[in-house]
PDB file of C-alpha atoms in Angstrom:
ATOM      1  CA  MET T1409      66.600  82.959 142.509  1.00 94.00           C
ATOM      2  CA  ASN T1410      66.446  86.699 141.826  1.00 97.00           C
ATOM      3  CA  LEU T1411      69.700  88.138 140.504  1.00 98.00           C
ATOM      4  CA  THR T1412      68.191  91.636 140.306  1.00 98.00           C
ATOM      5  CA  PRO T1413      64.687  93.050 140.830  1.00 97.00           C
ATOM      6  CA  HIS T1414      63.528  92.066 137.322  1.00 98.00           C
ATOM      7  CA  PHE T1415      65.774  89.140 136.284  1.00 98.00           C
ATOM      8  CA  THR T1416      66.116  85.644 137.708  1.00 98.00           C
ATOM      9  CA  LEU T1417      68.737  82.954 137.377  1.00 98.00           C
ATOM     10  CA  GLU T1418      66.028  80.676 136.007  1.00 97.00           C
ATOM     11  CA  GLU T1419      65.184  82.944 133.074  1.00 97.00           C
ATOM     12  CA  LEU T1420      68.850  83.558 132.261  1.00 98.00           C
ATOM     13  CA  THR T1421      69.584  79.803 132.187  1.00 97.00           C
ATOM     14  CA  HIS T1422      66.315  78.589 130.617  1.00 95.00           C
ATOM     15  CA  THR T1423      66.660  76.259 127.649  1.00 91.00           C
ATOM     16  CA  ASP T1424      64.259  74.208 125.567  1.00 88.00           C
ATOM     17  CA  HIS T1425      67.025  71.575 125.462  1.00 86.00           C
ATOM     18  CA  ARG T1426      66.064  70.190 128.865  1.00 82.00           C
ATOM     19  CA  GLU T1427      67.981  66.985 128.239  1.00 89.00           C
ATOM     20  CA  PHE T1428      71.192  68.935 128.856  1.00 93.00           C
ATOM     21  CA  ASP T1429      72.443  70.405 132.115  1.00 94.00           C
ATOM     22  CA  ASN T1430      72.558  74.187 131.820  1.00 96.00           C
ATOM     23  CA  THR T1431      73.883  75.035 135.271  1.00 97.00           C
ATOM     24  CA  PRO T1432      76.497  77.805 135.337  1.00 98.00           C
ATOM     25  CA  ASN T1433      79.707  77.411 137.321  1.00 97.00           C
ATOM     26  CA  GLU T1434      80.785  80.049 139.852  1.00 97.00           C
ATOM     27  CA  THR T1435      82.496  82.312 137.279  1.00 97.00           C
ATOM     28  CA  GLU T1436      79.573  82.032 134.855  1.00 98.00           C
ATOM     29  CA  LEU T1437      77.146  82.846 137.683  1.00 98.00           C
ATOM     30  CA  GLU T1438      79.106  85.998 138.519  1.00 98.00           C
ATOM     31  CA  ASN T1439      78.921  86.973 134.826  1.00 98.00           C
ATOM     32  CA  LEU T1440      75.155  86.358 134.859  1.00 98.00           C
ATOM     33  CA  LYS T1441      74.841  88.663 137.861  1.00 98.00           C
ATOM     34  CA  ARG T1442      76.703  91.386 135.933  1.00 98.00           C
ATOM     35  CA  LEU T1443      74.504  90.703 132.883  1.00 98.00           C
ATOM     36  CA  ALA T1444      71.298  90.934 134.949  1.00 98.00           C
ATOM     37  CA  ALA T1445      72.448  94.249 136.433  1.00 98.00           C
ATOM     38  CA  PHE T1446      73.175  95.509 132.919  1.00 98.00           C
ATOM     39  CA  LEU T1447      69.727  94.376 131.768  1.00 98.00           C
ATOM     40  CA  GLU T1448      68.222  96.531 134.510  1.00 98.00           C
ATOM     41  CA  GLU T1449      69.976  99.507 132.885  1.00 98.00           C
ATOM     42  CA  VAL T1450      68.702  98.436 129.458  1.00 98.00           C
ATOM     43  CA  LYS T1451      65.167  98.201 130.854  1.00 98.00           C
ATOM     44  CA  THR T1452      65.480 101.790 132.120  1.00 98.00           C
ATOM     45  CA  VAL T1453      66.768 103.033 128.744  1.00 98.00           C
ATOM     46  CA  LEU T1454      63.766 101.336 127.103  1.00 98.00           C
ATOM     47  CA  GLY T1455      61.313 103.219 129.300  1.00 97.00           C
ATOM     48  CA  GLY T1456      60.748 100.411 131.796  1.00 97.00           C
ATOM     49  CA  ARG T1457      59.259  98.095 129.178  1.00 97.00           C
ATOM     50  CA  PRO T1458      59.470  94.335 129.751  1.00 97.00           C
ATOM     51  CA  VAL T1459      62.670  92.684 128.525  1.00 98.00           C
ATOM     52  CA  MET T1460      61.720  89.150 127.465  1.00 97.00           C
ATOM     53  CA  VAL T1461      64.766  86.851 127.530  1.00 97.00           C
ATOM     54  CA  ASN T1462      64.962  84.243 124.747  1.00 96.00           C
ATOM     55  CA  SER T1463      68.380  82.907 125.650  1.00 95.00           C
ATOM     56  CA  ALA T1464      71.273  83.903 127.882  1.00 97.00           C
ATOM     57  CA  PHE T1465      73.685  81.377 129.443  1.00 98.00           C
ATOM     58  CA  ARG T1466      74.346  78.229 127.411  1.00 97.00           C
ATOM     59  CA  SER T1467      76.370  75.262 128.598  1.00 96.00           C
ATOM     60  CA  LYS T1468      78.633  73.650 125.990  1.00 96.00           C
ATOM     61  CA  GLN T1469      75.997  71.005 125.220  1.00 95.00           C
ATOM     62  CA  VAL T1470      73.188  73.539 124.872  1.00 96.00           C
ATOM     63  CA  ASN T1471      75.374  75.843 122.792  1.00 95.00           C
ATOM     64  CA  ASP T1472      76.304  72.964 120.472  1.00 95.00           C
ATOM     65  CA  ALA T1473      72.632  71.935 120.209  1.00 93.00           C
ATOM     66  CA  VAL T1474      71.623  75.389 118.985  1.00 92.00           C
ATOM     67  CA  GLY T1475      74.507  75.454 116.479  1.00 92.00           C
ATOM     68  CA  SER T1476      76.410  78.347 118.020  1.00 93.00           C
ATOM     69  CA  LYS T1477      80.184  78.832 118.090  1.00 93.00           C
ATOM     70  CA  ASP T1478      82.275  77.887 121.132  1.00 93.00           C
ATOM     71  CA  THR T1479      83.452  81.508 121.267  1.00 94.00           C
ATOM     72  CA  SER T1480      79.885  82.772 121.834  1.00 96.00           C
ATOM     73  CA  GLN T1481      79.618  85.039 124.850  1.00 98.00           C
ATOM     74  CA  HIS T1482      76.482  83.066 125.777  1.00 98.00           C
ATOM     75  CA  ARG T1483      78.879  80.276 126.850  1.00 98.00           C
ATOM     76  CA  ILE T1484      80.277  82.353 129.702  1.00 98.00           C
ATOM     77  CA  GLY T1485      77.104  84.152 130.770  1.00 98.00           C
ATOM     78  CA  CYS T1486      77.940  87.482 129.150  1.00 98.00           C
ATOM     79  CA  ALA T1487      75.298  87.565 126.379  1.00 98.00           C
ATOM     80  CA  VAL T1488      71.534  87.607 126.071  1.00 98.00           C
ATOM     81  CA  ASP T1489      69.044  87.420 123.205  1.00 97.00           C
ATOM     82  CA  PHE T1490      65.797  89.228 123.997  1.00 98.00           C
ATOM     83  CA  ARG T1491      62.624  90.837 122.693  1.00 98.00           C
ATOM     84  CA  VAL T1492      60.786  93.912 123.904  1.00 98.00           C
ATOM     85  CA  PRO T1493      57.011  93.941 123.328  1.00 95.00           C
ATOM     86  CA  GLN T1494      55.836  96.931 121.302  1.00 93.00           C
ATOM     87  CA  LEU T1495      59.361  97.707 120.047  1.00 97.00           C
ATOM     88  CA  THR T1496      61.039  96.322 116.952  1.00 97.00           C
ATOM     89  CA  PRO T1497      64.585  94.969 117.282  1.00 97.00           C
ATOM     90  CA  ASP T1498      65.691  97.980 115.227  1.00 96.00           C
ATOM     91  CA  GLU T1499      64.087 100.385 117.719  1.00 97.00           C
ATOM     92  CA  VAL T1500      65.770  98.515 120.589  1.00 98.00           C
ATOM     93  CA  VAL T1501      69.190  98.718 118.898  1.00 98.00           C
ATOM     94  CA  LYS T1502      68.791 102.435 118.179  1.00 98.00           C
ATOM     95  CA  ALA T1503      67.728 103.217 121.756  1.00 98.00           C
ATOM     96  CA  ILE T1504      70.680 101.326 123.244  1.00 98.00           C
ATOM     97  CA  MET T1505      73.117 102.906 120.770  1.00 97.00           C
ATOM     98  CA  ALA T1506      71.827 106.373 121.728  1.00 97.00           C
ATOM     99  CA  SER T1507      72.373 105.644 125.428  1.00 97.00           C
ATOM    100  CA  ASP T1508      75.646 105.790 127.314  1.00 93.00           C
ATOM    101  CA  LEU T1509      75.475 102.074 128.205  1.00 97.00           C
ATOM    102  CA  GLY T1510      78.779 100.187 127.997  1.00 96.00           C
ATOM    103  CA  TYR T1511      77.666  97.235 125.883  1.00 98.00           C
ATOM    104  CA  ASP T1512      80.229  94.981 124.225  1.00 98.00           C
ATOM    105  CA  GLN T1513      78.137  93.816 121.273  1.00 98.00           C
ATOM    106  CA  LEU T1514      74.697  94.816 120.097  1.00 98.00           C
ATOM    107  CA  ILE T1515      73.222  92.809 117.226  1.00 98.00           C
ATOM    108  CA  ARG T1516      69.899  93.011 115.407  1.00 98.00           C
ATOM    109  CA  GLU T1517      69.367  89.347 114.576  1.00 96.00           C
ATOM    110  CA  PHE T1518      67.049  88.377 111.725  1.00 94.00           C
ATOM    111  CA  ASP T1519      64.861  91.370 112.660  1.00 93.00           C
ATOM    112  CA  ARG T1520      63.285  89.095 115.287  1.00 96.00           C
ATOM    113  CA  TRP T1521      65.341  89.717 118.440  1.00 97.00           C
ATOM    114  CA  THR T1522      68.260  91.690 119.830  1.00 98.00           C
ATOM    115  CA  HIS T1523      71.544  90.164 120.972  1.00 98.00           C
ATOM    116  CA  LEU T1524      73.382  92.106 123.658  1.00 98.00           C
ATOM    117  CA  SER T1525      76.625  91.321 125.428  1.00 98.00           C
ATOM    118  CA  ILE T1526      78.769  92.804 128.141  1.00 98.00           C
ATOM    119  CA  PRO T1527      82.589  92.586 128.296  1.00 98.00           C
ATOM    120  CA  ASN T1528      83.834  89.129 129.259  1.00 97.00           C
ATOM    121  CA  ASN T1529      85.652  90.519 132.292  1.00 95.00           C
ATOM    122  CA  ALA T1530      84.389  93.042 134.825  1.00 94.00           C
ATOM    123  CA  GLY T1531      86.130  96.353 134.293  1.00 93.00           C
ATOM    124  CA  ALA T1532      87.161  95.585 130.701  1.00 97.00           C
ATOM    125  CA  THR T1533      86.543  98.245 128.070  1.00 97.00           C
ATOM    126  CA  PRO T1534      83.415  97.452 126.024  1.00 98.00           C
ATOM    127  CA  ARG T1535      83.883  97.197 122.256  1.00 97.00           C
ATOM    128  CA  LYS T1536      80.534  98.893 121.494  1.00 97.00           C
ATOM    129  CA  GLN T1537      80.301  96.827 118.307  1.00 98.00           C
ATOM    130  CA  VAL T1538      76.942  97.048 116.512  1.00 98.00           C
ATOM    131  CA  LEU T1539      76.016  94.509 113.834  1.00 98.00           C
ATOM    132  CA  ILE T1540      73.150  93.132 111.795  1.00 97.00           C
ATOM    133  CA  ILE T1541      72.845  89.388 111.224  1.00 96.00           C
ATOM    134  CA  ASP T1542      70.255  88.178 108.745  1.00 96.00           C
ATOM    135  CA  LYS T1543      69.872  86.077 105.575  1.00 95.00           C
ATOM    136  CA  GLN T1544      72.293  88.433 103.810  1.00 95.00           C
ATOM    137  CA  GLY T1545      75.013  87.623 106.353  1.00 95.00           C
ATOM    138  CA  THR T1546      76.776  89.664 109.031  1.00 96.00           C
ATOM    139  CA  ARG T1547      77.548  93.335 108.550  1.00 97.00           C
ATOM    140  CA  ASN T1548      78.055  96.548 110.480  1.00 97.00           C
ATOM    141  CA  TYR T1549      74.913  98.336 111.576  1.00 95.00           C
ATOM    142  CA  ALA T1550      74.530 101.484 109.509  1.00 80.00           C
TER     143      ALA T1550
END
């Protein structure tokens, strides 16, 4: 099911942990629709390049299986981890920071992918928090 021209429900709920149900409820689905619309804006900021989703929505079981916290915005359909071919995660972070997009969190993770989230509630003010997570820990993006 297409949520937007370039993003499907299937790719935003895909998991390698197929033994677990990863079906969003109605509220989570509405969040995924907002996230997909936001990803369309990200795609534009990145010059129309492909945005390759690694992980977006995670049910409790899937989230536990990947070792993430219960407070993760992935749990409610408001976060996505992605890669952009031909751009480094650092280049992706810098491009999004330079835009006027209302992201909640933007994280360069292990220099392998970018984590991006939107506010948990439609209309909420985005935090615009930018971090780096790697072997050295979590710190503000400088």
